[in-house]
mmCIF file of C-alpha atoms in Angstrom:
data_model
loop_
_atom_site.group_PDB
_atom_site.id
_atom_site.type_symbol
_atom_site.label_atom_id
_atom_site.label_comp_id
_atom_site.label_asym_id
_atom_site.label_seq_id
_atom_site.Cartn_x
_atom_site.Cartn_y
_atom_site.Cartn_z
ATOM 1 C CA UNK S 1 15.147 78.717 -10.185
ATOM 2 C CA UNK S 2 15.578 76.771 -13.422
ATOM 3 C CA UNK S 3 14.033 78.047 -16.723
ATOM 4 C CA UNK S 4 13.835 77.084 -20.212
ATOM 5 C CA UNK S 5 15.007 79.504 -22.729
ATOM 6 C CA UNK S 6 12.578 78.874 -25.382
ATOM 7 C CA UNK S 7 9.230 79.136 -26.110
ATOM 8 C CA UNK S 8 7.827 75.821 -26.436
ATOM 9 C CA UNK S 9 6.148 73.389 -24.553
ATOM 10 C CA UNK S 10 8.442 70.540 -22.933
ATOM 11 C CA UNK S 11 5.490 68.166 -21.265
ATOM 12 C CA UNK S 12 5.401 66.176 -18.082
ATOM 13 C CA UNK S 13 5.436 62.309 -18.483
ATOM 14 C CA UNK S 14 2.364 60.858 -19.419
ATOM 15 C CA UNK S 15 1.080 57.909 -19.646
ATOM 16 C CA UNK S 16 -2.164 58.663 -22.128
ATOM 17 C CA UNK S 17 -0.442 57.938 -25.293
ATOM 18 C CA UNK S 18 0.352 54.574 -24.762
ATOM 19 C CA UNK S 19 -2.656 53.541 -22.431
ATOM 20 C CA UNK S 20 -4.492 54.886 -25.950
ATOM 21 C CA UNK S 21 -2.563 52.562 -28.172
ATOM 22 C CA UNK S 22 -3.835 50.231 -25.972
ATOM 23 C CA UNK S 23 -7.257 51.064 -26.219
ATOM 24 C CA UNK S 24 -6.992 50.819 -29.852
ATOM 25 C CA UNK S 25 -5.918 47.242 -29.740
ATOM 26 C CA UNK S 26 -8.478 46.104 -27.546
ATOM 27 C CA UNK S 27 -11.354 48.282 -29.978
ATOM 28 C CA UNK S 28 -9.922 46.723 -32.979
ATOM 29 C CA UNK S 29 -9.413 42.912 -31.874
ATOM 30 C CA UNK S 30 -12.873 43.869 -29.897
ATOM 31 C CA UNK S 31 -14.051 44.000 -33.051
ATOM 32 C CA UNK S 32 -13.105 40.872 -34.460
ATOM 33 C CA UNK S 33 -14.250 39.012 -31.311
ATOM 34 C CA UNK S 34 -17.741 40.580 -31.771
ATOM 35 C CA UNK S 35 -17.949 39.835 -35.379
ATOM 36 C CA UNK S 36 -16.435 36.528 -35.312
ATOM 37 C CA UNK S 37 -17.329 35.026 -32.030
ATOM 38 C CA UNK S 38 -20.145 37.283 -31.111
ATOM 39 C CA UNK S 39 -18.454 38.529 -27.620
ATOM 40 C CA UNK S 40 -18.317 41.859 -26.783
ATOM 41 C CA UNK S 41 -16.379 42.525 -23.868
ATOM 42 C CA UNK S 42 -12.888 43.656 -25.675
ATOM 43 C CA UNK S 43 -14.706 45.633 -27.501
ATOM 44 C CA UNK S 44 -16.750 47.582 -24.613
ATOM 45 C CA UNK S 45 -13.345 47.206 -22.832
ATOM 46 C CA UNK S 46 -11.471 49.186 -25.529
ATOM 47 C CA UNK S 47 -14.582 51.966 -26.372
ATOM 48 C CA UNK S 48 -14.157 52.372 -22.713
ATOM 49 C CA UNK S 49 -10.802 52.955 -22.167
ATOM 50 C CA UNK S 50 -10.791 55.049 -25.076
ATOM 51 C CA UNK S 51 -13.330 57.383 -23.708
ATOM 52 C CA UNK S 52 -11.603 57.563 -20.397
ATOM 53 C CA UNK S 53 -8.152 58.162 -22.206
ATOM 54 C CA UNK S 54 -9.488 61.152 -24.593
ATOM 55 C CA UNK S 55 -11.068 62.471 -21.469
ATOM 56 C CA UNK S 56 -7.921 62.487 -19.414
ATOM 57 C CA UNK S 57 -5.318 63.641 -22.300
ATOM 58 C CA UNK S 58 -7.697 66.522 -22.980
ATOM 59 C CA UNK S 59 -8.472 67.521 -19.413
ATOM 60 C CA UNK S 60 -4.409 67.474 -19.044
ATOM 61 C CA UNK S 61 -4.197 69.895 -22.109
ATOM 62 C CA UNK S 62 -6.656 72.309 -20.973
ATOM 63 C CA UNK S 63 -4.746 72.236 -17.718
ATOM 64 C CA UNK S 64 -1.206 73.065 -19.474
ATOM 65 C CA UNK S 65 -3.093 75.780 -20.789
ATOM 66 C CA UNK S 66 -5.339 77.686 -19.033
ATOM 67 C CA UNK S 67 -4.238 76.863 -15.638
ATOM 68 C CA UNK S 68 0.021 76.556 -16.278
ATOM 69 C CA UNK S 69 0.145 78.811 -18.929
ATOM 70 C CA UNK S 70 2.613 76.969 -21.367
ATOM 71 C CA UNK S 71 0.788 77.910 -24.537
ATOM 72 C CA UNK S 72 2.868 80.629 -25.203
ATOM 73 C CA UNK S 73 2.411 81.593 -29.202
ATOM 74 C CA UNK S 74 4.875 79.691 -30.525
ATOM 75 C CA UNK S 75 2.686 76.505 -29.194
ATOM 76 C CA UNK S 76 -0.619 77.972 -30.109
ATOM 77 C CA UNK S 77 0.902 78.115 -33.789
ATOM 78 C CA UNK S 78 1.780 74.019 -33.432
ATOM 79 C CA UNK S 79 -1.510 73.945 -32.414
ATOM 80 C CA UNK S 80 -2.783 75.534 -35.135
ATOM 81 C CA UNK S 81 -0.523 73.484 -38.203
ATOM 82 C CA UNK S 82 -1.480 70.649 -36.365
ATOM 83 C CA UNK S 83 -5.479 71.092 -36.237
ATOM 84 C CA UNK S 84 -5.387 72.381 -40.032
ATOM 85 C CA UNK S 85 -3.072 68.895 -40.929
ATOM 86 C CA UNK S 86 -6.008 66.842 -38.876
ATOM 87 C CA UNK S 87 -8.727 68.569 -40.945
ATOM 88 C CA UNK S 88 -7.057 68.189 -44.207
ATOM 89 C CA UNK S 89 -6.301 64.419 -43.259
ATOM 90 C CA UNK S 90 -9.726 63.910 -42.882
ATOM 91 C CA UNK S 91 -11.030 65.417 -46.356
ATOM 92 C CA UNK S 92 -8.909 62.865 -47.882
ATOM 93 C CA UNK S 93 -11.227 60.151 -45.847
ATOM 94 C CA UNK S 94 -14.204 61.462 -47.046
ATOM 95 C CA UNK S 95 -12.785 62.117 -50.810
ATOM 96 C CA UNK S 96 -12.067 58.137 -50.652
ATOM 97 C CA UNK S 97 -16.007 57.999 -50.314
ATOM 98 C CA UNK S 98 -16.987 60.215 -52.656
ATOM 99 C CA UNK S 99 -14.232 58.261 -55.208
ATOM 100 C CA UNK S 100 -16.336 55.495 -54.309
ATOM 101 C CA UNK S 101 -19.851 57.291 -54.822
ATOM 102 C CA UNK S 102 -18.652 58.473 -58.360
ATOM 103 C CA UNK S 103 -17.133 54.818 -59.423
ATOM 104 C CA UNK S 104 -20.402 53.415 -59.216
ATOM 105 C CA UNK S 105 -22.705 56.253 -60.066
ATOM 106 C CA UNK S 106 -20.774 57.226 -62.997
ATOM 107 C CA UNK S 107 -20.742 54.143 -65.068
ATOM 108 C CA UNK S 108 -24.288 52.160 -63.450
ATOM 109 C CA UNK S 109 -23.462 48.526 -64.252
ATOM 110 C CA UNK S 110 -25.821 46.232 -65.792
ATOM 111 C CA UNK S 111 -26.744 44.664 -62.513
ATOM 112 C CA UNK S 112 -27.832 47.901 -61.426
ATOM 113 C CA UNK S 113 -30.307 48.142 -64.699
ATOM 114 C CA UNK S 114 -27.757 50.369 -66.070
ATOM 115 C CA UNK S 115 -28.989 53.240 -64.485
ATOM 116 C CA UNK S 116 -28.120 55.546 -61.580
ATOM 117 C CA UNK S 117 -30.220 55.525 -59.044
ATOM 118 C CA UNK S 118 -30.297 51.368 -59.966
ATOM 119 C CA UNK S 119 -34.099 49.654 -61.121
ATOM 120 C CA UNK S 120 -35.939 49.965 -57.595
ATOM 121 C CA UNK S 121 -34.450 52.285 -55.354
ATOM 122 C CA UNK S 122 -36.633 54.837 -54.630
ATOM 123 C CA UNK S 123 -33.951 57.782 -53.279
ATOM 124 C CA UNK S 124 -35.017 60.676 -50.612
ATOM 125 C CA UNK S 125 -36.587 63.669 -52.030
ATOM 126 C CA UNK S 126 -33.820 66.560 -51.928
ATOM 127 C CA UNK S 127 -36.239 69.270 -51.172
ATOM 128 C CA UNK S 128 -37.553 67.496 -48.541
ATOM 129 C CA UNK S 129 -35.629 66.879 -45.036
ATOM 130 C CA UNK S 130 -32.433 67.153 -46.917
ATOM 131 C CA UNK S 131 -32.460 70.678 -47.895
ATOM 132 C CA UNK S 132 -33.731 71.728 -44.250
ATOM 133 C CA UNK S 133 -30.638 69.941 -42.745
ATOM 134 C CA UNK S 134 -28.840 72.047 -45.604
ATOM 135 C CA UNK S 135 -30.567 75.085 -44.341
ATOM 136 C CA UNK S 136 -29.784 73.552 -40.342
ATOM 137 C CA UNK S 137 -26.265 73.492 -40.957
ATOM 138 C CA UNK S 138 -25.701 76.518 -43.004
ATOM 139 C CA UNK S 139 -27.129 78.447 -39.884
ATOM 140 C CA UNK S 140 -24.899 76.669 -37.681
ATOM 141 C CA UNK S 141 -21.727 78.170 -39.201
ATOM 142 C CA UNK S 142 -23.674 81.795 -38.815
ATOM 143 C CA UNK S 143 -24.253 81.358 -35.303
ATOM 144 C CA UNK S 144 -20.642 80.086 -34.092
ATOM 145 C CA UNK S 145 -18.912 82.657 -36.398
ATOM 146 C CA UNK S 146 -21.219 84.766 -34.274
ATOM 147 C CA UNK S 147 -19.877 83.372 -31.028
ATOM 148 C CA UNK S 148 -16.257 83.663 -32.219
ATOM 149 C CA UNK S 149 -17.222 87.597 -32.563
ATOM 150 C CA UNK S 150 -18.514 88.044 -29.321
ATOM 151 C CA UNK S 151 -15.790 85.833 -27.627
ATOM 152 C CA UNK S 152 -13.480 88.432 -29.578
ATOM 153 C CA UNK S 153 -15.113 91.449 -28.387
ATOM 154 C CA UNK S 154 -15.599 90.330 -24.404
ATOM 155 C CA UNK S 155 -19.558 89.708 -24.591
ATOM 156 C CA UNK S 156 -19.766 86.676 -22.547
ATOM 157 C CA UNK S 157 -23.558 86.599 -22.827
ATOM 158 C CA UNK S 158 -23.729 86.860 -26.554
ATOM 159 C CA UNK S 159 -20.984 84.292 -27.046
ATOM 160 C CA UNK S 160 -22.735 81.750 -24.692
ATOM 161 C CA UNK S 161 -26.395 82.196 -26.602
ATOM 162 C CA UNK S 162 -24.739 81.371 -29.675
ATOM 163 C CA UNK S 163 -22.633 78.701 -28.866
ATOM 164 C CA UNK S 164 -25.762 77.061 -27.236
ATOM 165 C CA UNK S 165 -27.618 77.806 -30.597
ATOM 166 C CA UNK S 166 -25.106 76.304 -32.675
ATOM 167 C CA UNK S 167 -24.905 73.304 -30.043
ATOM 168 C CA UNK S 168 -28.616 73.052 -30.734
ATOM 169 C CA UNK S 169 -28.859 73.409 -34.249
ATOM 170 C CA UNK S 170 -26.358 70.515 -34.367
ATOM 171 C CA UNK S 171 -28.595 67.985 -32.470
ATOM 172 C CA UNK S 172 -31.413 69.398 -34.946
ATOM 173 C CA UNK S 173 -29.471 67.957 -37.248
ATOM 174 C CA UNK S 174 -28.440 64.653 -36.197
ATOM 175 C CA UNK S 175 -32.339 63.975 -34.772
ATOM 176 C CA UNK S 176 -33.490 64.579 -38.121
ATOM 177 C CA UNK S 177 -31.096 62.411 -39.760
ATOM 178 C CA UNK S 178 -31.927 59.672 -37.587
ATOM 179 C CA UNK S 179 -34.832 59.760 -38.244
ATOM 180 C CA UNK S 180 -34.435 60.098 -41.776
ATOM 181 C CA UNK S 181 -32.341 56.916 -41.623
ATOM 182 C CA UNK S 182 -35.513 55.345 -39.771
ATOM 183 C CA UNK S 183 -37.767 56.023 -42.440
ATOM 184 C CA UNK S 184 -35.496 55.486 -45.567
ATOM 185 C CA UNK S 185 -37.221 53.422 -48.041
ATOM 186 C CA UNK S 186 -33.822 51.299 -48.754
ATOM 187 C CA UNK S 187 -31.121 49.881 -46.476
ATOM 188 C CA UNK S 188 -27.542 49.519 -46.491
ATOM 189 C CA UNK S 189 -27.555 46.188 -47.676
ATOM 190 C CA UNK S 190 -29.592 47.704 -51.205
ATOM 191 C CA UNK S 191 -26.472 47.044 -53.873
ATOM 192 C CA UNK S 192 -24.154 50.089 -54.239
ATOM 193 C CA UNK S 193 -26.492 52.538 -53.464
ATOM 194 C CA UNK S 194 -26.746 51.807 -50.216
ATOM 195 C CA UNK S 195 -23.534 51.198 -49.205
ATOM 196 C CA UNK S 196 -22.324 54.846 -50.774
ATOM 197 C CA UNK S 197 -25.174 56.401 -49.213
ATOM 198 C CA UNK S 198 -25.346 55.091 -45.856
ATOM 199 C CA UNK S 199 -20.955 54.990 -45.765
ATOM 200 C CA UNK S 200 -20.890 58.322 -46.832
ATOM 201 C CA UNK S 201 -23.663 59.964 -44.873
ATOM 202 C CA UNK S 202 -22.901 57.853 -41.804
ATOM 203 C CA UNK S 203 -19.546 58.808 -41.730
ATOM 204 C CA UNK S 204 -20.284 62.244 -41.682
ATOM 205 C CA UNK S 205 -23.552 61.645 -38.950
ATOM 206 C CA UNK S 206 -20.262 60.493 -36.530
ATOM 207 C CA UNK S 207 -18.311 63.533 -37.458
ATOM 208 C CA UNK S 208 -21.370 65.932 -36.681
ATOM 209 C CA UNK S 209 -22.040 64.366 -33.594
ATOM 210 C CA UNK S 210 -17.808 64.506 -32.375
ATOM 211 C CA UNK S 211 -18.388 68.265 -33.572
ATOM 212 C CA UNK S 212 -21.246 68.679 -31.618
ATOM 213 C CA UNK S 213 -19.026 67.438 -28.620
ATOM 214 C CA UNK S 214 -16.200 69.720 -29.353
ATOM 215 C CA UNK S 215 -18.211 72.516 -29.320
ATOM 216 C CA UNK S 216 -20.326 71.634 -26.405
ATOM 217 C CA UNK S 217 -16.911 71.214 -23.934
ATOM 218 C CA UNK S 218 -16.083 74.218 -25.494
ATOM 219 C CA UNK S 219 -19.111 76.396 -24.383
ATOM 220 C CA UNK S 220 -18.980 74.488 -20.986
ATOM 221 C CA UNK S 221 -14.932 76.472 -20.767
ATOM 222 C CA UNK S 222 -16.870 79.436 -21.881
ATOM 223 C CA UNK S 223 -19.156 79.351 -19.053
ATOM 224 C CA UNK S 224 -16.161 78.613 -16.763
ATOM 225 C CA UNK S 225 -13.803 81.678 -17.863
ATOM 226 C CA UNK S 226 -11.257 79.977 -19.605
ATOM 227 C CA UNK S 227 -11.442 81.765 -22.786
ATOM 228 C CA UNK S 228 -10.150 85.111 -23.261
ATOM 229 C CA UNK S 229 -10.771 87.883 -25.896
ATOM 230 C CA UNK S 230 -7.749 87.054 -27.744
ATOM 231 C CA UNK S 231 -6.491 83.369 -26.404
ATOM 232 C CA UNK S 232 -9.249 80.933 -27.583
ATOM 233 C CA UNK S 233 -7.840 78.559 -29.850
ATOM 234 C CA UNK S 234 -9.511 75.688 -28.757
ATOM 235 C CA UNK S 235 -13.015 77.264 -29.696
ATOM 236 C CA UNK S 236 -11.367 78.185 -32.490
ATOM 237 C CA UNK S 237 -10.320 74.475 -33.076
ATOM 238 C CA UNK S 238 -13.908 73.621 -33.125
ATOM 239 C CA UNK S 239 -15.187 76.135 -35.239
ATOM 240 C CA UNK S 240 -12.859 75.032 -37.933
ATOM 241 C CA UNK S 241 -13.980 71.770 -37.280
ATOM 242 C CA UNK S 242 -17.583 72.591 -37.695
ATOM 243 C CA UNK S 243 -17.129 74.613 -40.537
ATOM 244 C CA UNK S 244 -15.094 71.598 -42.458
ATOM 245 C CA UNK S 245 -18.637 69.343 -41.600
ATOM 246 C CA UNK S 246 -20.421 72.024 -43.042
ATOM 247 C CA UNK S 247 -18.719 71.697 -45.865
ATOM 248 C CA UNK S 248 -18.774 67.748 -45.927
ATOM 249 C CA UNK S 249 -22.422 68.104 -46.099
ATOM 250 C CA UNK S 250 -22.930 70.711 -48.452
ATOM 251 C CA UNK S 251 -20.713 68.500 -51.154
ATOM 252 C CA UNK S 252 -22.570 65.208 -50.384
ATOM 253 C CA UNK S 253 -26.268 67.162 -50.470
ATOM 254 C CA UNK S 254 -25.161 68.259 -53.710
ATOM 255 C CA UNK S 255 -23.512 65.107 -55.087
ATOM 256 C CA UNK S 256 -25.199 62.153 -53.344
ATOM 257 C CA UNK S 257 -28.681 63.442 -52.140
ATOM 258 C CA UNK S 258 -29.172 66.131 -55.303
ATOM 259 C CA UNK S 259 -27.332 64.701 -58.265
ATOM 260 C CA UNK S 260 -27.471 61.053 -57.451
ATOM 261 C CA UNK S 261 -31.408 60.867 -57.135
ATOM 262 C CA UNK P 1 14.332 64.202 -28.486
ATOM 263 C CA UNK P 2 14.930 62.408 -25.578
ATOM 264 C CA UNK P 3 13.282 64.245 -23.110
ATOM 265 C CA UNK P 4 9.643 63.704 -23.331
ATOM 266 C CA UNK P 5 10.840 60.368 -21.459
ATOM 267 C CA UNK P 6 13.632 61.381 -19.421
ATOM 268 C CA UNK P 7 13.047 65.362 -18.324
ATOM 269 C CA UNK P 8 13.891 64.270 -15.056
ATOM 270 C CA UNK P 9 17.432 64.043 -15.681
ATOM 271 C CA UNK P 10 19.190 66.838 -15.233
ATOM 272 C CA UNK P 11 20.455 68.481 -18.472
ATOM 273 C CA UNK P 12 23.654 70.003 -18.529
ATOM 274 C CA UNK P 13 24.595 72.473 -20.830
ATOM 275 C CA UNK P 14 23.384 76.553 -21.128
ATOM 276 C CA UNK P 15 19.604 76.136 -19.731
ATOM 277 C CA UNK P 16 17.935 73.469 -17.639
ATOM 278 C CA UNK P 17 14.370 72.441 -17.561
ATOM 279 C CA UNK P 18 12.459 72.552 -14.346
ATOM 280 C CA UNK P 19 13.669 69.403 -12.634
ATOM 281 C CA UNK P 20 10.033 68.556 -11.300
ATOM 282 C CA UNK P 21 10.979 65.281 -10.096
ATOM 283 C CA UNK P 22 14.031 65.678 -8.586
ATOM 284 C CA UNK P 23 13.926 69.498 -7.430
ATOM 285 C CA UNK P 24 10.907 70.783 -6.094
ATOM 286 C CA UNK P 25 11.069 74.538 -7.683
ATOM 287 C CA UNK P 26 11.026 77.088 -5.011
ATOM 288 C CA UNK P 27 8.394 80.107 -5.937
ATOM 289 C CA UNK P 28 9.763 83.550 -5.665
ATOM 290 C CA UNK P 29 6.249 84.801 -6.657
ATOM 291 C CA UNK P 30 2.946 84.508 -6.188
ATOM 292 C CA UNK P 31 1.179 82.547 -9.113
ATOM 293 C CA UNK P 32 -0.242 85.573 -11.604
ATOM 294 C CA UNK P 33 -2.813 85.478 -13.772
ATOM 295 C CA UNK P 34 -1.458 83.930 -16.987
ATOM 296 C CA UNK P 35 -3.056 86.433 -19.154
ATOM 297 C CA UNK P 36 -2.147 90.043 -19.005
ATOM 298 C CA UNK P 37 -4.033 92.579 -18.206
ATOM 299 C CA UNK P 38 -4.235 94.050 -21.572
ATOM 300 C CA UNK P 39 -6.543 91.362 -23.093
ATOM 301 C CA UNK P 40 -10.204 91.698 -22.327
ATOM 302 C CA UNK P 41 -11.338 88.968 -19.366
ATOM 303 C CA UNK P 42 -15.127 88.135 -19.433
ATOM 304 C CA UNK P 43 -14.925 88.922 -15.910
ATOM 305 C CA UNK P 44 -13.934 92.138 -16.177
ATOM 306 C CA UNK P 45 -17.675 93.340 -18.047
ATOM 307 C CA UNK P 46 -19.680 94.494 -15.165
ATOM 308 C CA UNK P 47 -23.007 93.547 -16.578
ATOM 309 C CA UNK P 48 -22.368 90.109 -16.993
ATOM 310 C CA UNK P 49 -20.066 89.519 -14.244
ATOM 311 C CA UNK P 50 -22.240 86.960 -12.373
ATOM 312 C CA UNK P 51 -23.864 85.422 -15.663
ATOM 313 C CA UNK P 52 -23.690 81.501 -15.281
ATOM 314 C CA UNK P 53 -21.345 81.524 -12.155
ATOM 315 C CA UNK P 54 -17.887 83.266 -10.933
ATOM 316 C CA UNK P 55 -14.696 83.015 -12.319
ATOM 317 C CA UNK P 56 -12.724 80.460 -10.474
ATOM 318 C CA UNK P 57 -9.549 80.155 -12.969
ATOM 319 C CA UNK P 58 -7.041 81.984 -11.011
ATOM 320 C CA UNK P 59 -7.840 79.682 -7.754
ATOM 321 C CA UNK P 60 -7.031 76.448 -10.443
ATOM 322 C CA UNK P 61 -4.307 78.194 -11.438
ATOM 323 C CA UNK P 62 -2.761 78.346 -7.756
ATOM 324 C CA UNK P 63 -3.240 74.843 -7.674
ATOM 325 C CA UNK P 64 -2.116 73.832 -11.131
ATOM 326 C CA UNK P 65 0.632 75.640 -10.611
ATOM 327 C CA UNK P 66 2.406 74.377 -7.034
ATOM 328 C CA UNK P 67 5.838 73.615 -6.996
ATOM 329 C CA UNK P 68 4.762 69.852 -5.432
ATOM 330 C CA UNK P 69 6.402 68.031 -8.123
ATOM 331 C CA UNK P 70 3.487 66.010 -9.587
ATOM 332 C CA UNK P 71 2.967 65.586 -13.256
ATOM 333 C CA UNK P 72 0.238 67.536 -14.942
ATOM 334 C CA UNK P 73 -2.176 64.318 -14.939
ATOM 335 C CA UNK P 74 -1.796 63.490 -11.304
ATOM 336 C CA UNK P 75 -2.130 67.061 -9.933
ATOM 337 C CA UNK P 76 -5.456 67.301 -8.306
ATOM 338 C CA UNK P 77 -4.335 64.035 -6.117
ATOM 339 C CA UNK P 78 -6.672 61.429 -5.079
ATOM 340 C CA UNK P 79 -9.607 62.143 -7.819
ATOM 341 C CA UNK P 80 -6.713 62.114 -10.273
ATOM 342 C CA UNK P 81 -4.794 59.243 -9.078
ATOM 343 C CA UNK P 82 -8.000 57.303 -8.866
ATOM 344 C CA UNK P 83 -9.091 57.586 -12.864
ATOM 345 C CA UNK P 84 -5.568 56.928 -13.825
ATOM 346 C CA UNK P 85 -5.698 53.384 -11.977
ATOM 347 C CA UNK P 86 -9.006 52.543 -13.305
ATOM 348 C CA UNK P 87 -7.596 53.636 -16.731
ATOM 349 C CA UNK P 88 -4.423 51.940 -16.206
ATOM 350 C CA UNK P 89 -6.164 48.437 -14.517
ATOM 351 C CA UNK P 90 -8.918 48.072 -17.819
ATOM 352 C CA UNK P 91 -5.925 48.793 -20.249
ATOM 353 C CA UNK P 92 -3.352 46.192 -19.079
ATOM 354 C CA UNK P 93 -5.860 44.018 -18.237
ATOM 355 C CA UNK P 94 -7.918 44.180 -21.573
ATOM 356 C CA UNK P 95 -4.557 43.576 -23.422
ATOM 357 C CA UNK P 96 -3.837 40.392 -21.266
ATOM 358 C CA UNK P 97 -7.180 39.412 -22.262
ATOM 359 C CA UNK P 98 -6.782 40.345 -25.716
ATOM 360 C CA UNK P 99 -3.549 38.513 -25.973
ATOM 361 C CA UNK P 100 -5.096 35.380 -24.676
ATOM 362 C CA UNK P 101 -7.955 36.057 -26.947
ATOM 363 C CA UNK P 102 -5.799 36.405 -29.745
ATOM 364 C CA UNK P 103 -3.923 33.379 -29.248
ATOM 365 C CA UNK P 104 -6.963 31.197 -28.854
ATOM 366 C CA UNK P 105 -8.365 32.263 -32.082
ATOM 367 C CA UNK P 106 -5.479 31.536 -33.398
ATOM 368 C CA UNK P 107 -5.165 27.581 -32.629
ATOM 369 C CA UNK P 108 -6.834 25.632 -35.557
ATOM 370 C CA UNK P 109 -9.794 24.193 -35.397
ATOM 371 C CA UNK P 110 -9.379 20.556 -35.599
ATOM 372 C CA UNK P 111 -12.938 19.662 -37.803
ATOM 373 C CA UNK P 112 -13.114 20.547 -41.467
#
C-alpha cells in the first residue's frame, strides 16, 4: 500500500483552476461587451461560471478535509499563512481608497469651493444610521468570537445561536446600507465626493456581503458536524475575515463618514 | 513541482504517492474517523445530540474515501460528473465566444 512520507497535501488533478481563469476572461471581456456594445451575455456567462467554479473548488476542499482527512497540521498552517497573506492583500486595496479619499479631502480644490465636504453636498449625519451600523458591526465580532468559544468548548447549540446572530447582524447591516444608499442626498456621479464615498463604502458593502457568505456556509458545516472542538479552521478563516471588515468599517466611519462631513 | 499535473506517474525513488489512477489502493482497514477520539465531537454531548439533525460525516467519509480511483471532484459520480460538464461546456464555449467577440471588436470600423 503506497504512502507518502510527509505531511502535506499532494492534490488530485483538477480542473477548477483553469476553468476559473476562464471565467475571468469571459467576466472581464463581459465587461467590455456590456459597456461598449451593451450585450451582456459574456458577462452573465463568466459571473456564472465563476459561481459554479468557486462552488465546486470549495466543495472539493471541504471534501479533502473533513471527509479524506489530508489537512494534517502542517496544511492547516499553509492554510493559515495563506488566509493571513489574502487579508493583508486586501488592506492594501482598501488603503489605495482611502489614499484616494485623503488626496482629495486633504487639499479641496477650487472646483470643489475649496472646501471639504465641496459647496453643495449635503453629507450623512454620523450619529445617525452610521453609528448604528458602527454599533451593528461591533456586535457582530462579539457574537462570532462567541461562537468560536463555544465551537472550542463542544456546545453545538451555543455555537449555532451565535453564528446565526452574527449571520443576522450582517444582513442588518447591509439592509441598512442599502437603504442608506437609497436615500443619500448625493450620487456617485457628485465630483470627488461621491466617487470616494460610494468607491470606498461600496467596496466594502461587497466585502460584507462575501463575509456574510463565508460565515453562513460555515454555520451550515456547523449544523452538519464537520467542525470539531479543536479542527475548525475554516470558521476560523471567516472570523478573521469578518473581523478585518470590522475593521474596514470602523476606519472609513471614522475617516469618511465622521471626519469628512 | 511536477506532480500536481502528472501524480499519476509512478515516482521512483524512497516513497511513492498513491497511484490513484493507475493502482486502485487496496484497503487493509476500515475507513476511521479522521479525528481522534481525544478531541471533543459535537456528537458526543448528549443534550444536544439530535439538535438540527444527525451526524452523517463518517458515512461521507466511507465514501470520500474508496479506493475507486476517481479524483476528489468527480467522487460522488453522476451529480458530480454532471456540474463539471455544465461547468466545463459554458467555459470553453464562452471563451470561443469571447474570442470571436474579441476579434470582431477588433476589425476597424470603416466610417470616421
Amino acid at each position: 500500500m503506497a504512502h507518502q512520507a510527509h505531511s502535506y497535501h499532494m492534490v488530485d488533478p483538477s480542473p477548477w483552476p483553469i476553468f476559473g481563469a476562464a471565467a475571468a476572461l469571459l467576466t472581464t471581456s463581459g465587461l467590455i461587451m456590456w459597456f461598449h456594445y451593451n450585450s451582456s451575455v459574456l458577462l452573465t456567462l463568466g459571473l456564472i461560471s465563476m459561481l459554479l467554479v468557486m462552488l465546486q473548488w470549495w466543495r472539493d476542499i471541504v471534501r479533502e478535509s473533513t471527509f479524506q482527512g489530508h489537512h494534517t497540521p502542517t496544511v492547516q498552517k499553509g492554510l493559515r499563512y495563506g488566509m493571513i497573506l489574502f487579508i493583508t492583500s486586501e488592506a492594501f486595496f482598501f488603503l489605495g481608497f482611502f489614499w484616494a479619499f485623503f488626496h482629495s479631502s486633504l487639499a479641496p480644490t477650487p472646483e470643489l469651493g475649496g472646501q471639504w465636504p465641496p459647496t453643495g453636498i449635503k453629507p450623512l449625519n454620523p450619529m445617525e444610521v452610521p453609528l448604528l451600523n458602527t454599533a451593528i458591526l461591533l456586535a457582530s465580532g462579539v457574537t462570532v468570537t462567541w461562537a468560536h468559544h463555544s465551537i472550542t468548548e463542544g456546545n453545538r447549540k451555543h455555537a449555532i445561536h451565535a453564528l446565526t446572530l452574527t449571520i443576522l447582524l450582517g444582513f442588518y447591516f447591509t439592509a441598512l446600507q442599502a437603504m442608506e444608499y437609497h436615500e443619500a442626498p448625493f450620487s456617485i456621479a457628485d465630483s470627488v465626493y461621491g466617487s470616494t464615498f460610494f468607491v470606498a463604502t461600496g467596496f466594502h458593502g461587497l466585502h460584507v456581503i462575501i463575509g456574510s457568505s463565508f460565515l453562513t456556509v460555515c454555520l451550515f458545516r456547523l449544523i452538519k458536524f464537520h467542525f470539531t472542538s479543536d479542527h475548525h479552521f475554516g470558521f476560523e478563516a471567516a472570523a478573521w475575515y469578518w473581523h478585518f471588515v470590522d475593521v474596514i468599517w470602523l476606519f472609513l466611519y471614522m475617516t469618511i463618514y465622521w471626519w469628512g462631513s | 513541482g511536477s506532480y500536481e499535473f502528472m501524480s499519476w506517474k509512478k515516482k521512483s525513488g524512497g516513497f511513492c504517492f498513491p497511484h490513484k489512477g493507475l493502482k486502485p489502493i487496496v484497503s487493509t482497514e476500515s475507513p476511521a474517523l479522521i479525528f481522534g477520539t481525544t478531541t471533543k465531537l459535537a456528537s458526543d454531548l448528549p443534550a444536544t445530540d439530535s439538535f438540527l439533525g444527525k451526524n452523517k460525516v463518517p458515512d461521507l467519509q466511507k465514501i470520500f474515501q474508496k479506493a475507486d480511483g476517481l479524483p476528489v471532484h468527480l467522487k460522488r459520480g453522476v451529480p458530480d460528473r454532471l456540474l463539471y460538464r455544465t461547468t466545463m461546456a459554458l467555459t470553453i464555449g464562452g471563451t470561443i465566444y469571447c474570442l470571436v467577440a474579441l476579434y470582431m471588436a477588433s476589425q476597424p470600423r470603416n466610417q470616421k
